[in-house]
Amino acid sequence: MRDVSIIGVGQTTVAEHWDRSIGDLAVEAIAGARQDAGVDRVDALFVGNMLSGELAGQENLATLVADVCGLLPIEALKIEAACASGGAALRAACLAVGSGAHDYALVLGVEKMTDHLTDGVTSALALAADADYEAAHGISFAALNALLMRRYMHEHRARHEDFAPFSVNAHRNAALNPRAMYRTPITVDDYVRSPLVADPINILDSAGICDGAAALLIAPSSEARRARRPPVRITASTSATDTLGLAERKDPLVWQAVAGSARMAYDQAKVKPADIDFFEVHDAFTIVSVLTLEACGFADRGSALKLAAEGRIALEGDIPIGTLGGLKGRGHPVGASGAYQ
């Protein structure tokens, strides 16, 4: 496999883009990535998206994007992996370029969510849960994560306010990001007084519904010198899965897929957790940050809250997370979030 690098990036501001279509968002992000790289050539397009058919009335999305961006007749594929769609599209591009199948692969993560009321979006998001044993009974992702948070609080004798540093950190970092949706810092008191969504999860535990697109241009590292910007070499890309239904997991507080993929990535890159300078965690809910930090080896089981309380996840800490606001502060346009991160 060839070494691959990111040679250009582009993104829209994450917001409620009432007057723009999913194609409009794609055009802006892709144009930004191509301009940033200073390279015109694109051999393939991988589009990460979760809900275009359900919320935008548009499937066959990758072909649409290739068309509106003037990229026809290149290979164009939509990749759907729920909230991991953007990251899955990046992995597909890495494999395509690394294998030699393509030299220049464009990755786009895009989602348009805000044209529907919250109930409709919540129902659409539930399509990523187990249809027979979870979604059919009306449980939402907020409720599933509330079960996890309540179990974590019970096992580790934690209080809900112990999770506040994660939200405070996300909003503090988002305030420094001009592309973020929520750029107002919050306090612990704001967090504690926030209205409940699914007990014990409140609004400030949860990433917001929004629209956005982020794009990356991938090329062999040997060709990266041709680009306008300093390239970023991708030293590892791995993936793993676990049961879809939460109740089917042996221990719901041990995230086997996260731990397994992290372990493979460390091995591939020849590093260990202590070597990592910052971590763009998928913080759709604060409990997700906690369980992911523990699964990835940054904290022992039950100790991620202590990591946050000590300020170690802040920008000046030893393992900063969500450095541009993460999903909580920047916003979570689900299929695009992996590309933004």
mmCIF file of N, CA, C and O in Angstrom, residues 47-51 78-90 108-111 113 121-122 124-129 140-142 144-145 207-210 239 244 255 280-285 288 327 330-341:
data_model
loop_
_atom_site.group_PDB
_atom_site.id
_atom_site.type_symbol
_atom_site.label_atom_id
_atom_site.label_comp_id
_atom_site.label_asym_id
_atom_site.label_seq_id
_atom_site.Cartn_x
_atom_site.Cartn_y
_atom_site.Cartn_z
ATOM 1 N N VAL A 47 -18.693 10.107 -1.145
ATOM 2 C CA VAL A 47 -19.581 11.006 -0.404
ATOM 3 C C VAL A 47 -20.113 10.293 0.832
ATOM 4 O O VAL A 47 -20.816 9.280 0.730
ATOM 5 N N GLY A 48 -19.789 10.818 1.997
ATOM 6 C CA GLY A 48 -20.326 10.304 3.250
ATOM 7 C C GLY A 48 -21.611 11.037 3.594
ATOM 8 O O GLY A 48 -21.629 12.263 3.714
ATOM 9 N N ASN A 49 -22.695 10.293 3.741
ATOM 10 C CA ASN A 49 -23.992 10.895 4.047
ATOM 11 C C ASN A 49 -24.889 9.830 4.670
ATOM 12 O O ASN A 49 -24.847 8.674 4.274
ATOM 13 N N MET A 50 -25.710 10.249 5.614
ATOM 14 C CA MET A 50 -26.609 9.306 6.272
ATOM 15 C C MET A 50 -28.059 9.443 5.834
ATOM 16 O O MET A 50 -28.754 8.457 5.624
ATOM 17 N N LEU A 51 -28.547 10.690 5.664
ATOM 18 C CA LEU A 51 -29.991 10.901 5.633
ATOM 19 C C LEU A 51 -30.517 11.622 4.394
ATOM 20 O O LEU A 51 -31.623 12.156 4.419
ATOM 21 N N LYS A 78 -21.789 6.993 -2.906
ATOM 22 C CA LYS A 78 -22.239 7.411 -1.586
ATOM 23 C C LYS A 78 -21.943 6.302 -0.595
ATOM 24 O O LYS A 78 -22.192 5.125 -0.876
ATOM 25 N N ILE A 79 -21.421 6.676 0.569
ATOM 26 C CA ILE A 79 -21.101 5.711 1.624
ATOM 27 C C ILE A 79 -21.905 6.080 2.859
ATOM 28 O O ILE A 79 -21.815 7.205 3.353
ATOM 29 N N GLU A 80 -22.705 5.131 3.334
ATOM 30 C CA GLU A 80 -23.545 5.376 4.500
ATOM 31 C C GLU A 80 -23.126 4.463 5.637
ATOM 32 O O GLU A 80 -23.107 3.244 5.502
ATOM 33 N N ALA A 81 -22.744 5.062 6.747
ATOM 34 C CA ALA A 81 -22.398 4.316 7.951
ATOM 35 C C ALA A 81 -22.891 5.097 9.164
ATOM 36 O O ALA A 81 -22.149 5.346 10.115
ATOM 37 N N ALA A 82 -24.160 5.528 9.080
ATOM 38 C CA ALA A 82 -24.773 6.332 10.134
ATOM 39 C C ALA A 82 -23.910 7.552 10.437
ATOM 40 O O ALA A 82 -23.454 8.226 9.516
ATOM 41 N N CYS A 83 -23.665 7.834 11.719
ATOM 42 C CA CYS A 83 -22.891 9.025 12.072
ATOM 43 C C CYS A 83 -21.415 8.895 11.714
ATOM 44 O O CYS A 83 -20.667 9.871 11.806
ATOM 45 N N ALA A 84 -20.983 7.708 11.309
ATOM 46 C CA ALA A 84 -19.598 7.491 10.893
ATOM 47 C C ALA A 84 -19.423 7.643 9.384
ATOM 48 O O ALA A 84 -18.345 7.357 8.863
ATOM 49 N N SER A 85 -20.444 8.110 8.673
ATOM 50 C CA SER A 85 -20.402 8.148 7.212
ATOM 51 C C SER A 85 -19.239 8.976 6.680
ATOM 52 O O SER A 85 -18.564 8.565 5.731
ATOM 53 N N GLY A 86 -18.991 10.134 7.245
ATOM 54 C CA GLY A 86 -17.886 10.974 6.780
ATOM 55 C C GLY A 86 -16.542 10.308 6.976
ATOM 56 O O GLY A 86 -15.671 10.342 6.091
ATOM 57 N N GLY A 87 -16.357 9.679 8.130
ATOM 58 C CA GLY A 87 -15.118 8.953 8.387
ATOM 59 C C GLY A 87 -14.968 7.737 7.498
ATOM 60 O O GLY A 87 -13.870 7.411 7.038
ATOM 61 N N ALA A 88 -16.088 7.061 7.216
ATOM 62 C CA ALA A 88 -16.059 5.890 6.340
ATOM 63 C C ALA A 88 -15.700 6.287 4.914
ATOM 64 O O ALA A 88 -14.997 5.561 4.206
ATOM 65 N N ALA A 89 -16.171 7.452 4.476
ATOM 66 C CA ALA A 89 -15.830 7.941 3.139
ATOM 67 C C ALA A 89 -14.328 8.248 3.053
ATOM 68 O O ALA A 89 -13.679 7.954 2.040
ATOM 69 N N LEU A 90 -13.783 8.821 4.119
ATOM 70 C CA LEU A 90 -12.339 9.089 4.140
ATOM 71 C C LEU A 90 -11.544 7.793 4.094
ATOM 72 O O LEU A 90 -10.548 7.675 3.369
ATOM 73 N N LEU A 108 -16.148 13.829 0.523
ATOM 74 C CA LEU A 108 -17.123 14.823 0.954
ATOM 75 C C LEU A 108 -18.011 14.215 2.030
ATOM 76 O O LEU A 108 -18.547 13.125 1.854
ATOM 77 N N GLY A 109 -18.155 14.910 3.145
ATOM 78 C CA GLY A 109 -19.179 14.579 4.129
ATOM 79 C C GLY A 109 -20.214 15.689 4.082
ATOM 80 O O GLY A 109 -19.853 16.870 4.158
ATOM 81 N N VAL A 110 -21.482 15.347 3.926
ATOM 82 C CA VAL A 110 -22.509 16.384 3.780
ATOM 83 C C VAL A 110 -23.822 15.911 4.393
ATOM 84 O O VAL A 110 -24.169 14.732 4.320
ATOM 85 N N GLU A 111 -24.539 16.836 5.015
ATOM 86 C CA GLU A 111 -25.851 16.515 5.578
ATOM 87 C C GLU A 111 -26.704 17.770 5.624
ATOM 88 O O GLU A 111 -26.205 18.864 5.920
ATOM 89 N N MET A 113 -30.220 18.733 7.463
ATOM 90 C CA MET A 113 -31.140 18.194 8.455
ATOM 91 C C MET A 113 -32.237 19.167 8.884
ATOM 92 O O MET A 113 -33.290 18.743 9.351
ATOM 93 N N VAL A 121 -36.593 14.586 12.420
ATOM 94 C CA VAL A 121 -35.159 14.304 12.399
ATOM 95 C C VAL A 121 -34.828 13.198 13.396
ATOM 96 O O VAL A 121 -34.025 12.300 13.111
ATOM 97 N N THR A 122 -35.444 13.238 14.562
ATOM 98 C CA THR A 122 -35.217 12.203 15.572
ATOM 99 C C THR A 122 -35.618 10.824 15.038
ATOM 100 O O THR A 122 -34.904 9.835 15.233
ATOM 101 N N ALA A 124 -35.720 9.965 11.889
ATOM 102 C CA ALA A 124 -34.765 9.611 10.835
ATOM 103 C C ALA A 124 -33.476 9.069 11.437
ATOM 104 O O ALA A 124 -32.930 8.063 10.967
ATOM 105 N N LEU A 125 -32.988 9.709 12.475
ATOM 106 C CA LEU A 125 -31.761 9.249 13.127
ATOM 107 C C LEU A 125 -31.932 7.853 13.715
ATOM 108 O O LEU A 125 -30.987 7.055 13.733
ATOM 109 N N ALA A 126 -33.141 7.538 14.172
ATOM 110 C CA ALA A 126 -33.399 6.227 14.768
ATOM 111 C C ALA A 126 -33.294 5.097 13.748
ATOM 112 O O ALA A 126 -33.227 3.923 14.129
ATOM 113 N N LEU A 127 -33.237 5.433 12.457
ATOM 114 C CA LEU A 127 -33.052 4.405 11.437
ATOM 115 C C LEU A 127 -31.704 3.705 11.582
ATOM 116 O O LEU A 127 -31.505 2.607 11.053
ATOM 117 N N ALA A 128 -30.770 4.328 12.282
ATOM 118 C CA ALA A 128 -29.455 3.725 12.488
ATOM 119 C C ALA A 128 -29.429 2.771 13.674
ATOM 120 O O ALA A 128 -28.413 2.108 13.908
ATOM 121 N N ALA A 129 -30.526 2.703 14.406
ATOM 122 C CA ALA A 129 -30.620 1.765 15.528
ATOM 123 C C ALA A 129 -31.183 0.438 15.018
ATOM 124 O O ALA A 129 -31.498 0.272 13.845
ATOM 125 N N SER A 140 -35.160 6.578 21.137
ATOM 126 C CA SER A 140 -34.336 7.464 20.323
ATOM 127 C C SER A 140 -32.862 7.300 20.707
ATOM 128 O O SER A 140 -32.532 6.645 21.700
ATOM 129 N N PHE A 141 -31.977 7.918 19.923
ATOM 130 C CA PHE A 141 -30.560 7.847 20.280
ATOM 131 C C PHE A 141 -30.279 8.610 21.569
ATOM 132 O O PHE A 141 -29.387 8.233 22.330
ATOM 133 N N ALA A 142 -31.019 9.684 21.813
ATOM 134 C CA ALA A 142 -30.856 10.376 23.095
ATOM 135 C C ALA A 142 -31.214 9.439 24.250
ATOM 136 O O ALA A 142 -30.525 9.401 25.277
ATOM 137 N N LEU A 144 -31.128 6.072 24.201
ATOM 138 C CA LEU A 144 -30.110 5.025 24.301
ATOM 139 C C LEU A 144 -28.883 5.537 25.059
ATOM 140 O O LEU A 144 -28.322 4.842 25.910
ATOM 141 N N ASN A 145 -28.468 6.757 24.742
ATOM 142 C CA ASN A 145 -27.312 7.325 25.441
ATOM 143 C C ASN A 145 -27.643 7.683 26.883
ATOM 144 O O ASN A 145 -26.761 7.652 27.746
ATOM 145 N N ALA A 207 -25.317 17.029 21.019
ATOM 146 C CA ALA A 207 -24.949 17.788 19.820
ATOM 147 C C ALA A 207 -26.214 18.214 19.084
ATOM 148 O O ALA A 207 -27.216 17.500 19.073
ATOM 149 N N GLY A 208 -26.170 19.386 18.444
ATOM 150 C CA GLY A 208 -27.355 19.961 17.835
ATOM 151 C C GLY A 208 -27.613 19.494 16.405
ATOM 152 O O GLY A 208 -26.710 19.037 15.700
ATOM 153 N N ILE A 209 -28.863 19.613 15.986
ATOM 154 C CA ILE A 209 -29.279 19.331 14.605
ATOM 155 C C ILE A 209 -28.857 20.506 13.731
ATOM 156 O O ILE A 209 -29.088 21.671 14.078
ATOM 157 N N CYS A 210 -28.253 20.220 12.570
ATOM 158 C CA CYS A 210 -27.698 21.302 11.762
ATOM 159 C C CYS A 210 -27.383 20.816 10.357
ATOM 160 O O CYS A 210 -27.587 19.647 10.026
ATOM 161 N N SER A 239 -10.977 0.187 11.032
ATOM 162 C CA SER A 239 -12.405 0.181 11.341
ATOM 163 C C SER A 239 -12.785 -1.141 11.995
ATOM 164 O O SER A 239 -12.143 -2.167 11.755
ATOM 165 N N LEU A 244 -25.421 -4.047 16.695
ATOM 166 C CA LEU A 244 -26.177 -2.819 16.478
ATOM 167 C C LEU A 244 -27.032 -2.499 17.696
ATOM 168 O O LEU A 244 -27.083 -1.360 18.154
ATOM 169 N N TRP A 255 -16.804 -0.356 24.946
ATOM 170 C CA TRP A 255 -17.054 -0.207 23.518
ATOM 171 C C TRP A 255 -15.997 -0.960 22.720
ATOM 172 O O TRP A 255 -14.919 -0.439 22.425
ATOM 173 N N GLU A 280 -9.756 14.053 18.290
ATOM 174 C CA GLU A 280 -11.057 14.557 17.825
ATOM 175 C C GLU A 280 -12.119 13.484 18.078
ATOM 176 O O GLU A 280 -12.489 12.718 17.196
ATOM 177 N N VAL A 281 -12.586 13.437 19.285
ATOM 178 C CA VAL A 281 -13.546 12.423 19.714
ATOM 179 C C VAL A 281 -14.926 12.707 19.119
ATOM 180 O O VAL A 281 -15.297 13.856 18.880
ATOM 181 N N HIS A 282 -15.689 11.638 18.862
ATOM 182 C CA HIS A 282 -17.047 11.760 18.326
ATOM 183 C C HIS A 282 -17.998 12.025 19.493
ATOM 184 O O HIS A 282 -18.642 11.118 20.023
ATOM 185 N N ASP A 283 -18.107 13.288 19.890
ATOM 186 C CA ASP A 283 -18.840 13.642 21.107
ATOM 187 C C ASP A 283 -20.292 14.022 20.813
ATOM 188 O O ASP A 283 -20.759 15.112 21.140
ATOM 189 N N ALA A 284 -21.043 13.089 20.227
ATOM 190 C CA ALA A 284 -22.459 13.338 19.961
ATOM 191 C C ALA A 284 -23.224 13.569 21.266
ATOM 192 O O ALA A 284 -24.187 14.330 21.312
ATOM 193 N N PHE A 285 -22.813 12.888 22.328
ATOM 194 C CA PHE A 285 -23.320 13.093 23.687
ATOM 195 C C PHE A 285 -22.119 13.036 24.619
ATOM 196 O O PHE A 285 -21.104 12.396 24.311
ATOM 197 N N VAL A 288 -20.648 9.715 25.342
ATOM 198 C CA VAL A 288 -19.854 9.134 24.262
ATOM 199 C C VAL A 288 -18.387 9.533 24.415
ATOM 200 O O VAL A 288 -17.486 8.718 24.211
ATOM 201 N N LEU A 327 -18.386 17.781 17.915
ATOM 202 C CA LEU A 327 -19.775 17.702 17.470
ATOM 203 C C LEU A 327 -20.665 18.587 18.336
ATOM 204 O O LEU A 327 -21.632 19.175 17.857
ATOM 205 N N ARG A 330 -19.221 22.588 17.524
ATOM 206 C CA ARG A 330 -19.261 22.955 16.105
ATOM 207 C C ARG A 330 -20.623 22.630 15.509
ATOM 208 O O ARG A 330 -21.094 23.295 14.587
ATOM 209 N N GLY A 331 -21.292 21.602 16.026
ATOM 210 C CA GLY A 331 -22.532 21.102 15.450
ATOM 211 C C GLY A 331 -22.303 19.736 14.841
ATOM 212 O O GLY A 331 -21.172 19.370 14.509
ATOM 213 N N HIS A 332 -23.383 18.978 14.663
ATOM 214 C CA HIS A 332 -23.285 17.586 14.243
ATOM 215 C C HIS A 332 -24.182 17.313 13.033
ATOM 216 O O HIS A 332 -25.236 16.685 13.163
ATOM 217 N N PRO A 333 -23.770 17.777 11.831
ATOM 218 C CA PRO A 333 -24.479 17.364 10.624
ATOM 219 C C PRO A 333 -24.047 15.925 10.308
ATOM 220 O O PRO A 333 -23.004 15.675 9.714
ATOM 221 N N VAL A 334 -24.815 14.955 10.737
ATOM 222 C CA VAL A 334 -24.342 13.613 11.049
ATOM 223 C C VAL A 334 -23.414 12.975 10.004
ATOM 224 O O VAL A 334 -22.328 12.509 10.329
ATOM 225 N N GLY A 335 -23.823 12.941 8.735
ATOM 226 C CA GLY A 335 -22.984 12.306 7.723
ATOM 227 C C GLY A 335 -21.723 13.076 7.422
ATOM 228 O O GLY A 335 -20.782 12.525 6.851
ATOM 229 N N ALA A 336 -21.670 14.344 7.815
ATOM 230 C CA ALA A 336 -20.501 15.175 7.538
ATOM 231 C C ALA A 336 -19.512 15.233 8.697
ATOM 232 O O ALA A 336 -18.361 15.622 8.521
ATOM 233 N N SER A 337 -19.933 14.844 9.900
ATOM 234 C CA SER A 337 -19.116 15.085 11.087
ATOM 235 C C SER A 337 -17.761 14.417 11.036
ATOM 236 O O SER A 337 -16.761 14.980 11.470
ATOM 237 N N GLY A 338 -17.687 13.187 10.507
ATOM 238 C CA GLY A 338 -16.394 12.510 10.415
ATOM 239 C C GLY A 338 -15.420 13.268 9.541
ATOM 240 O O GLY A 338 -14.221 13.328 9.833
ATOM 241 N N ALA A 339 -15.919 13.872 8.466
ATOM 242 C CA ALA A 339 -15.050 14.663 7.585
ATOM 243 C C ALA A 339 -14.633 15.958 8.269
ATOM 244 O O ALA A 339 -13.481 16.385 8.158
ATOM 245 N N TYR A 340 -15.546 16.607 8.977
ATOM 246 C CA TYR A 340 -15.174 17.802 9.729
ATOM 247 C C TYR A 340 -14.108 17.499 10.769
ATOM 248 O O TYR A 340 -13.140 18.242 10.933
ATOM 249 N N GLN A 341 -14.277 16.414 11.480
ATOM 250 C CA GLN A 341 -13.325 16.061 12.522
ATOM 251 C C GLN A 341 -11.942 15.824 11.935
ATOM 252 O O GLN A 341 -10.922 16.214 12.502
#
